[in-house]
Tab-separated table of C-alpha atoms in Angstrom:
chain	number	residue	atom	x	y	z
A	222	UNK	CA	-68.711	61.617	-208.554
A	223	UNK	CA	-68.858	64.895	-206.639
A	224	UNK	CA	-70.923	64.621	-203.473
A	225	UNK	CA	-73.436	67.372	-202.638
A	226	UNK	CA	-72.509	69.481	-199.645
A	227	UNK	CA	-74.883	70.927	-197.122
A	228	UNK	CA	-74.201	72.619	-193.801
A	229	UNK	CA	-76.161	73.693	-190.747
A	230	UNK	CA	-74.429	77.083	-190.742
A	231	UNK	CA	-74.609	79.893	-193.326
A	232	UNK	CA	-71.744	80.472	-195.737
A	233	UNK	CA	-69.628	83.600	-195.337
A	234	UNK	CA	-69.338	85.375	-198.689
A	235	UNK	CA	-66.886	88.286	-198.640
A	236	UNK	CA	-66.453	90.672	-201.554
A	237	UNK	CA	-65.455	94.167	-202.496
A	238	UNK	CA	-65.750	93.701	-206.282
A	239	UNK	CA	-68.778	92.031	-207.821
A	240	UNK	CA	-68.198	90.260	-211.162
A	241	UNK	CA	-70.545	90.866	-214.100
A	242	UNK	CA	-71.253	88.514	-216.983
A	243	UNK	CA	-71.396	91.182	-219.681
A	244	UNK	CA	-70.797	94.835	-220.443
A	245	UNK	CA	-74.544	95.456	-220.434
A	246	UNK	CA	-74.823	93.941	-216.945
A	247	UNK	CA	-72.024	96.199	-215.750
A	248	UNK	CA	-73.480	99.366	-217.274
A	249	UNK	CA	-76.893	98.723	-215.696
A	250	UNK	CA	-75.561	97.482	-212.347
A	251	UNK	CA	-77.332	100.259	-210.427
A	252	UNK	CA	-80.672	98.731	-211.393
A	253	UNK	CA	-79.859	95.679	-209.265
A	254	UNK	CA	-80.546	97.623	-206.086
A	255	UNK	CA	-82.064	97.664	-203.548
A	256	UNK	CA	-82.083	93.857	-203.322
A	257	UNK	CA	-79.281	92.831	-205.658
A	258	UNK	CA	-75.508	93.193	-205.688
A	259	UNK	CA	-73.459	95.846	-207.472
A	260	UNK	CA	-70.466	96.461	-205.190
A	261	UNK	CA	-69.274	95.300	-201.789
A	262	UNK	CA	-70.795	98.300	-199.992
A	263	UNK	CA	-74.291	97.076	-200.864
A	264	UNK	CA	-73.631	93.626	-199.428
A	265	UNK	CA	-73.318	90.003	-200.458
A	266	UNK	CA	-75.683	87.007	-200.118
A	267	UNK	CA	-74.456	86.752	-196.502
A	268	UNK	CA	-75.936	90.194	-195.824
A	269	UNK	CA	-79.197	89.503	-197.620
A	270	UNK	CA	-79.740	86.262	-195.728
A	271	UNK	CA	-79.360	88.041	-192.386
A	272	UNK	CA	-81.500	90.963	-193.529
A	273	UNK	CA	-84.326	88.638	-194.551
A	274	UNK	CA	-84.143	86.871	-191.207
A	275	UNK	CA	-84.257	90.084	-189.155
A	276	UNK	CA	-87.073	91.489	-191.294
A	277	UNK	CA	-89.132	88.363	-190.664
A	278	UNK	CA	-88.539	88.583	-186.904
A	279	UNK	CA	-89.578	92.244	-186.999
A	280	UNK	CA	-92.727	91.352	-188.970
A	281	UNK	CA	-91.310	93.464	-191.769
A	282	UNK	CA	-90.739	92.994	-195.488
A	283	UNK	CA	-87.322	94.628	-195.886
A	284	UNK	CA	-84.168	95.191	-193.855
A	285	UNK	CA	-80.809	96.929	-194.201
A	286	UNK	CA	-77.855	96.093	-191.954
A	287	UNK	CA	-75.159	98.663	-191.180
A	288	UNK	CA	-71.919	98.703	-189.131
A	289	UNK	CA	-73.491	99.674	-185.766
A	290	UNK	CA	-76.703	100.593	-184.011
A	291	UNK	CA	-75.680	104.249	-184.008
A	292	UNK	CA	-74.998	104.016	-187.754
A	293	UNK	CA	-78.572	102.757	-188.197
A	294	UNK	CA	-79.908	105.710	-186.194
A	295	UNK	CA	-77.845	108.247	-188.132
A	296	UNK	CA	-78.730	106.678	-191.484
A	297	UNK	CA	-82.471	106.884	-190.814
A	298	UNK	CA	-82.253	110.542	-189.781
A	299	UNK	CA	-80.058	111.424	-192.754
A	300	UNK	CA	-82.399	109.611	-195.135
A	301	UNK	CA	-85.614	111.205	-193.935
A	302	UNK	CA	-84.681	114.728	-192.860
A	303	UNK	CA	-83.483	117.859	-194.658
A	304	UNK	CA	-83.037	121.546	-193.888
A	305	UNK	CA	-86.242	123.118	-192.611
A	306	UNK	CA	-87.735	119.836	-191.387
A	307	UNK	CA	-88.855	119.291	-187.800
A	308	UNK	CA	-87.870	116.197	-185.797
A	309	UNK	CA	-89.656	115.137	-182.603
A	310	UNK	CA	-87.402	112.863	-180.534
A	311	UNK	CA	-88.222	111.232	-177.215
A	312	UNK	CA	-86.326	112.763	-174.293
A	313	UNK	CA	-85.496	109.267	-173.026
A	314	UNK	CA	-83.929	108.151	-176.312
A	315	UNK	CA	-80.400	106.778	-176.531
A	316	UNK	CA	-77.984	109.600	-175.697
A	317	UNK	CA	-75.893	109.424	-178.899
A	318	UNK	CA	-79.118	109.471	-180.943
A	319	UNK	CA	-80.121	112.731	-179.298
A	320	UNK	CA	-76.619	114.144	-179.666
A	321	UNK	CA	-76.520	113.320	-183.380
A	322	UNK	CA	-79.910	114.952	-183.853
A	323	UNK	CA	-79.203	118.082	-181.805
A	324	UNK	CA	-75.697	118.610	-183.182
A	325	UNK	CA	-75.226	117.130	-186.667
A	326	UNK	CA	-78.837	117.285	-187.890
A	327	UNK	CA	-79.320	120.745	-186.407
A	328	UNK	CA	-76.203	121.931	-188.274
A	329	UNK	CA	-77.909	120.772	-191.464
A	330	UNK	CA	-80.909	122.974	-190.676
A	331	UNK	CA	-83.212	120.413	-189.056
A	332	UNK	CA	-85.280	121.735	-186.146
A	333	UNK	CA	-84.995	119.227	-183.290
A	334	UNK	CA	-87.456	119.121	-180.420
A	335	UNK	CA	-87.410	116.716	-177.491
A	336	UNK	CA	-90.752	115.545	-176.147
A	337	UNK	CA	-91.828	113.854	-172.925
A	338	UNK	CA	-91.713	110.068	-173.494
A	339	UNK	CA	-94.878	109.730	-171.363
A	340	UNK	CA	-96.867	112.011	-173.682
A	341	UNK	CA	-100.311	110.898	-174.872
A	342	UNK	CA	-101.500	110.965	-178.452
A	343	UNK	CA	-103.603	114.111	-178.172
A	344	UNK	CA	-100.781	116.083	-176.557
A	345	UNK	CA	-98.347	114.856	-179.184
A	346	UNK	CA	-100.673	116.134	-181.885
A	347	UNK	CA	-100.260	119.653	-180.483
A	348	UNK	CA	-96.480	119.428	-180.961
A	349	UNK	CA	-96.685	118.405	-184.612
A	350	UNK	CA	-95.978	121.246	-187.037
A	351	UNK	CA	-96.549	121.524	-190.764
A	352	UNK	CA	-92.798	120.886	-191.105
A	353	UNK	CA	-92.679	117.822	-188.834
A	354	UNK	CA	-91.320	114.894	-190.826
A	355	UNK	CA	-90.222	112.309	-188.268
A	356	UNK	CA	-91.334	111.098	-184.842
A	357	UNK	CA	-88.559	109.226	-183.022
A	358	UNK	CA	-89.513	106.702	-180.355
A	359	UNK	CA	-87.591	104.412	-178.032
A	360	UNK	CA	-89.484	102.125	-175.702
A	361	UNK	CA	-88.378	101.625	-173.013
A	362	UNK	CA	-86.076	104.617	-172.985
A	363	UNK	CA	-82.359	104.267	-172.490
A	364	UNK	CA	-81.276	104.275	-168.850
A	365	UNK	CA	-84.534	105.550	-167.281
A	366	UNK	CA	-86.742	102.881	-168.885
A	367	UNK	CA	-89.935	104.836	-169.670
A	368	UNK	CA	-92.334	102.767	-171.812
A	369	UNK	CA	-94.135	104.773	-174.469
A	370	UNK	CA	-97.794	104.348	-175.438
A	371	UNK	CA	-96.762	103.589	-178.991
A	372	UNK	CA	-100.093	102.901	-180.728
A	373	UNK	CA	-101.802	106.294	-180.179
A	374	UNK	CA	-98.551	108.135	-180.874
A	375	UNK	CA	-98.159	106.344	-184.195
A	376	UNK	CA	-101.821	106.951	-184.997
A	377	UNK	CA	-101.397	110.673	-184.337
A	378	UNK	CA	-98.247	110.818	-186.462
A	379	UNK	CA	-99.903	109.011	-189.345
A	380	UNK	CA	-102.900	111.348	-189.130
A	381	UNK	CA	-100.531	114.256	-189.782
A	382	UNK	CA	-98.446	112.477	-192.435
A	383	UNK	CA	-95.423	112.129	-190.147
A	384	UNK	CA	-93.114	109.122	-190.440
A	385	UNK	CA	-92.218	107.111	-187.334
A	386	UNK	CA	-89.029	105.304	-186.305
A	387	UNK	CA	-88.357	103.349	-183.128
A	388	UNK	CA	-85.291	101.946	-181.413
A	389	UNK	CA	-86.485	98.508	-180.309
A	390	UNK	CA	-83.195	97.145	-178.973
A	391	UNK	CA	-84.250	96.638	-175.317
A	392	UNK	CA	-86.730	93.839	-175.983
A	393	UNK	CA	-85.400	92.510	-179.303
A	394	UNK	CA	-87.930	91.383	-181.941
A	395	UNK	CA	-88.885	88.477	-179.678
A	396	UNK	CA	-90.859	90.517	-177.171
A	397	UNK	CA	-92.135	93.503	-179.187
A	398	UNK	CA	-92.849	94.028	-182.907
A	399	UNK	CA	-93.623	97.742	-183.427
A	400	UNK	CA	-93.977	97.423	-187.216
A	401	UNK	CA	-97.183	95.482	-186.529
A	402	UNK	CA	-98.516	98.648	-184.847
A	403	UNK	CA	-97.824	100.734	-187.932
A	404	UNK	CA	-94.378	102.097	-187.046
A	405	UNK	CA	-92.589	102.851	-190.314
A	406	UNK	CA	-89.003	101.921	-189.375
A	407	UNK	CA	-87.720	99.598	-186.640
A	408	UNK	CA	-84.089	99.913	-185.545
A	409	UNK	CA	-81.979	97.458	-183.558
A	410	UNK	CA	-78.449	97.574	-182.246
A	411	UNK	CA	-77.641	94.000	-183.291
A	412	UNK	CA	-74.446	94.514	-181.291
A	413	UNK	CA	-76.473	93.717	-178.193
A	414	UNK	CA	-78.914	90.799	-177.909
A	415	UNK	CA	-78.732	89.554	-181.485
A	416	UNK	CA	-74.944	89.273	-181.478
A	417	UNK	CA	-74.951	88.572	-177.781
A	418	UNK	CA	-71.235	88.012	-177.152
A	419	UNK	CA	-69.604	91.478	-177.017
A	420	UNK	CA	-67.564	90.717	-180.129
A	421	UNK	CA	-69.223	92.624	-182.982
A	422	UNK	CA	-70.877	95.889	-183.975
A	423	UNK	CA	-73.965	95.985	-186.199
A	424	UNK	CA	-77.290	97.750	-186.598
A	425	UNK	CA	-80.433	96.952	-188.550
A	426	UNK	CA	-83.323	98.921	-190.038
A	427	UNK	CA	-86.548	97.075	-190.910
A	428	UNK	CA	-89.640	98.367	-192.700
A	429	UNK	CA	-92.738	97.277	-194.584
A	430	UNK	CA	-92.527	100.259	-196.954
A	431	UNK	CA	-90.547	99.403	-200.071
A	432	UNK	CA	-90.027	103.043	-201.042
A	433	UNK	CA	-88.523	103.786	-197.624
A	434	UNK	CA	-86.385	100.677	-197.965
A	435	UNK	CA	-85.091	101.872	-201.342
A	436	UNK	CA	-84.203	105.289	-199.903
A	437	UNK	CA	-82.374	103.769	-196.929
A	438	UNK	CA	-80.466	101.306	-199.141
A	439	UNK	CA	-79.528	104.086	-201.558
A	440	UNK	CA	-77.985	106.269	-198.853
A	441	UNK	CA	-76.400	103.277	-197.093
A	442	UNK	CA	-74.604	102.495	-200.333
A	443	UNK	CA	-73.438	106.042	-201.061
A	444	UNK	CA	-72.326	106.697	-197.479
A	445	UNK	CA	-70.291	103.494	-197.641
A	446	UNK	CA	-71.916	102.018	-194.537
A	447	UNK	CA	-70.750	98.491	-195.309
A	448	UNK	CA	-70.994	95.705	-192.728
A	449	UNK	CA	-68.634	92.762	-192.597
A	450	UNK	CA	-69.869	89.433	-193.956
A	451	UNK	CA	-68.113	87.801	-191.011
A	452	UNK	CA	-70.133	89.926	-188.597
A	453	UNK	CA	-73.306	88.942	-190.447
A	454	UNK	CA	-72.348	85.339	-189.781
A	455	UNK	CA	-71.791	86.087	-186.098
A	456	UNK	CA	-75.193	87.793	-185.774
A	457	UNK	CA	-76.884	84.849	-187.489
A	458	UNK	CA	-75.137	82.514	-185.077
A	459	UNK	CA	-76.336	84.684	-182.209
A	460	UNK	CA	-79.922	84.480	-183.458
A	461	UNK	CA	-79.804	80.701	-183.054
A	462	UNK	CA	-79.588	81.081	-179.269
A	463	UNK	CA	-81.409	84.416	-178.894
A	464	UNK	CA	-84.627	82.999	-177.446
A	465	UNK	CA	-82.800	80.802	-174.920
A	466	UNK	CA	-80.466	83.585	-173.840
A	467	UNK	CA	-83.191	86.185	-173.513
A	468	UNK	CA	-85.455	83.890	-171.538
A	469	UNK	CA	-82.689	83.387	-168.981
A	470	UNK	CA	-81.560	87.019	-168.929
A	471	UNK	CA	-85.111	88.336	-168.631
A	472	UNK	CA	-85.966	86.078	-165.703
A	473	UNK	CA	-82.615	86.645	-163.986
A	474	UNK	CA	-82.818	90.428	-164.362
A	475	UNK	CA	-86.306	90.518	-162.874
A	476	UNK	CA	-85.186	88.305	-159.983
A	477	UNK	CA	-82.239	90.615	-159.233
A	478	UNK	CA	-84.369	93.753	-159.682
A	479	UNK	CA	-86.853	92.495	-157.085
A	480	UNK	CA	-84.006	91.670	-154.703
A	481	UNK	CA	-82.581	95.168	-155.167
A	482	UNK	CA	-85.971	96.771	-154.501
A	483	UNK	CA	-85.910	95.280	-151.015
A	484	UNK	CA	-82.472	96.656	-150.117
A	485	UNK	CA	-82.227	99.619	-147.737
A	486	UNK	CA	-79.601	101.344	-149.892
A	487	UNK	CA	-81.877	101.442	-152.950
A	488	UNK	CA	-84.358	104.253	-153.473
A	489	UNK	CA	-85.876	103.016	-156.741
A	490	UNK	CA	-85.400	100.290	-159.340
A	491	UNK	CA	-86.263	101.315	-162.901
A	492	UNK	CA	-87.528	98.185	-164.619
A	493	UNK	CA	-90.888	98.278	-166.464
A	494	UNK	CA	-91.678	94.634	-165.659
A	495	UNK	CA	-91.718	95.455	-161.940
A	496	UNK	CA	-95.190	96.037	-160.564
A	497	UNK	CA	-93.875	99.209	-158.879
A	498	UNK	CA	-92.857	100.768	-162.202
A	499	UNK	CA	-94.924	103.747	-163.466
A	500	UNK	CA	-94.620	102.109	-166.915
A	501	UNK	CA	-95.755	98.649	-165.825
A	502	UNK	CA	-99.265	98.879	-167.335
A	503	UNK	CA	-97.853	99.969	-170.691
A	504	UNK	CA	-95.220	97.237	-170.554
A	505	UNK	CA	-97.983	94.672	-170.072
A	506	UNK	CA	-99.944	96.227	-172.937
A	507	UNK	CA	-97.166	95.992	-175.517
A	508	UNK	CA	-94.520	93.461	-174.487
A	509	UNK	CA	-94.555	89.679	-174.246
A	510	UNK	CA	-91.309	89.650	-172.242
A	511	UNK	CA	-88.639	91.930	-170.862
A	512	UNK	CA	-85.009	92.662	-171.552
A	513	UNK	CA	-82.159	91.918	-169.205
A	514	UNK	CA	-81.135	95.524	-168.526
A	515	UNK	CA	-82.490	97.923	-165.909
A	516	UNK	CA	-81.366	100.842	-163.759
A	517	UNK	CA	-81.430	101.716	-160.087
A	518	UNK	CA	-81.335	104.879	-158.026
A	519	UNK	CA	-79.509	104.679	-154.708
A	520	UNK	CA	-80.392	106.722	-151.678
A	521	UNK	CA	-78.272	109.912	-151.594
A	522	UNK	CA	-74.574	109.121	-151.195
A	523	UNK	CA	-71.291	110.910	-152.023
A	524	UNK	CA	-69.346	110.023	-155.153
A	525	UNK	CA	-66.752	108.285	-152.984
A	526	UNK	CA	-69.440	105.801	-151.983
A	527	UNK	CA	-70.088	105.018	-155.666
A	528	UNK	CA	-66.367	104.564	-156.185
A	529	UNK	CA	-66.339	102.039	-153.342
A	530	UNK	CA	-69.413	100.307	-154.804
A	531	UNK	CA	-67.732	99.861	-158.195
A	532	UNK	CA	-64.364	98.727	-156.850
A	533	UNK	CA	-63.356	95.049	-156.741
A	534	UNK	CA	-66.339	93.727	-158.711
A	535	UNK	CA	-65.916	90.092	-159.664
A	536	UNK	CA	-68.864	88.870	-161.735
A	537	UNK	CA	-69.999	92.237	-163.062
A	538	UNK	CA	-67.714	94.123	-165.453
A	539	UNK	CA	-67.792	97.912	-165.699
A	540	UNK	CA	-68.579	98.820	-169.273
A	541	UNK	CA	-70.937	100.367	-171.783
A	542	UNK	CA	-73.361	98.377	-173.947
A	543	UNK	CA	-75.567	95.517	-172.780
A	544	UNK	CA	-77.344	92.380	-173.997
A	545	UNK	CA	-74.237	90.206	-173.851
A	546	UNK	CA	-73.729	86.846	-172.181
A	547	UNK	CA	-71.488	88.814	-169.787
A	548	UNK	CA	-73.048	90.904	-167.019
A	549	UNK	CA	-72.178	94.598	-167.135
A	550	UNK	CA	-72.653	97.574	-164.847
A	551	UNK	CA	-72.365	101.293	-165.615
A	552	UNK	CA	-72.617	104.619	-163.802
A	553	UNK	CA	-74.461	107.704	-165.071
A	554	UNK	CA	-73.932	110.944	-163.094
A	555	UNK	CA	-76.788	113.217	-162.058
A	556	UNK	CA	-75.586	115.841	-164.531
A	557	UNK	CA	-76.814	113.674	-167.404
A	558	UNK	CA	-80.337	113.771	-166.020
A	559	UNK	CA	-80.082	117.521	-165.399
A	560	UNK	CA	-79.387	117.926	-169.107
A	561	UNK	CA	-82.672	116.313	-170.060
A	562	UNK	CA	-85.833	118.249	-170.854
A	563	UNK	CA	-88.089	115.849	-168.907
A	564	UNK	CA	-85.972	113.947	-166.356
A	565	UNK	CA	-87.882	111.429	-164.180
A	566	UNK	CA	-85.017	111.446	-161.651
A	567	UNK	CA	-82.215	113.895	-160.873
A	568	UNK	CA	-79.801	111.562	-159.111
A	569	UNK	CA	-76.978	109.323	-160.304
A	570	UNK	CA	-78.092	106.097	-161.954
A	571	UNK	CA	-76.546	102.646	-162.010
A	572	UNK	CA	-77.433	100.484	-165.006
A	573	UNK	CA	-77.154	96.706	-164.767
A	574	UNK	CA	-77.136	94.350	-167.739
A	575	UNK	CA	-77.642	90.757	-166.672
A	576	UNK	CA	-75.766	88.082	-168.602
A	577	UNK	CA	-75.744	84.304	-168.362
A	578	UNK	CA	-73.858	83.968	-165.090
A	579	UNK	CA	-75.635	82.343	-162.150
A	580	UNK	CA	-78.099	84.710	-160.496
A	581	UNK	CA	-76.571	84.019	-157.083
A	582	UNK	CA	-73.123	85.018	-158.377
A	583	UNK	CA	-74.417	88.377	-159.616
A	584	UNK	CA	-76.420	88.951	-156.445
A	585	UNK	CA	-73.396	88.144	-154.264
A	586	UNK	CA	-71.248	90.555	-156.239
A	587	UNK	CA	-73.817	93.306	-155.722
A	588	UNK	CA	-74.170	92.456	-152.028
A	589	UNK	CA	-70.421	92.895	-151.561
A	590	UNK	CA	-70.628	96.182	-153.460
A	591	UNK	CA	-73.244	97.433	-151.026
A	592	UNK	CA	-71.042	96.390	-148.112
A	593	UNK	CA	-68.221	98.517	-149.549
A	594	UNK	CA	-70.617	101.425	-150.139
A	595	UNK	CA	-71.869	101.298	-146.534
A	596	UNK	CA	-68.353	100.944	-145.104
A	597	UNK	CA	-67.179	104.010	-147.085
A	598	UNK	CA	-69.771	106.127	-145.266
A	599	UNK	CA	-68.750	104.976	-141.776
């Protein structure tokens, strides 16, 4: 007698071709979407299981996963915007999101306008045109960490019939659920906290609007933005430890941020959970926790001092991305801030992503970096 089999982990179902039981099923295969299966580009049960799980965490009804966070951003813009439309995008949004909007979308005839992330609802209303179709939010903003007052901005957009999308990667669905505030589309770079181990690329798009979901799925399919079933498995595995990892990383990052605030070499620490942050009140209003990534501004120093700071790091690795079990550090030159429409600072920035290493190990690594920085200046 065959014994039933059950496992604690999800199955990995890979496929390019989907088999059909009859000619009629094959001819009408397009009708299976957006939830069903017609070809490998639209996913397998492994994809749908992960999508349902992310949607639930986001307090949404539908989700589409794609091969990266940037793919999710591009897919949303491509789905919702056409020539002649007007896009309002936060000036503190993820750099590649702004670049895609201002280069690729602009080439397609979309009018792109950056707005101050600290804008209030009434002021936003004055920027909305009859052609405005999408309001893009990211809270906190990439690198400079401005928290947006999401509720009145969404209310103003809805009043004018403008759709809203938000990049919610910094806090994950655990600490902020913008769909509950009426945001139309919630985007995550699952590469970061959800995956959590620097070994995959994936993005997700969640919504409560079935018609929007159908439009996103349709374009995802025809652009061939297919994610790997194996990566879906890895993200699901990451979700099992997400709460534990984020609790540690959040607390550790805040501990290190407070330690950095007290250092003579540091001019400002950009972390919304710090009481000194201009965004602290808004962070308390919207978030139940904080991410493990923040930035700092050093007191004026030559580039050679930054080179000394970043040399011979032991615990921290120099690299892009964040949200991993491994601590990362990155440098952003002042020129990047000069290129912004509404820069809160005009100096180089250092971004720190705190992993699962011991806090004392990270702090010691940074302390040695400051010693090298000071020594380089005599």
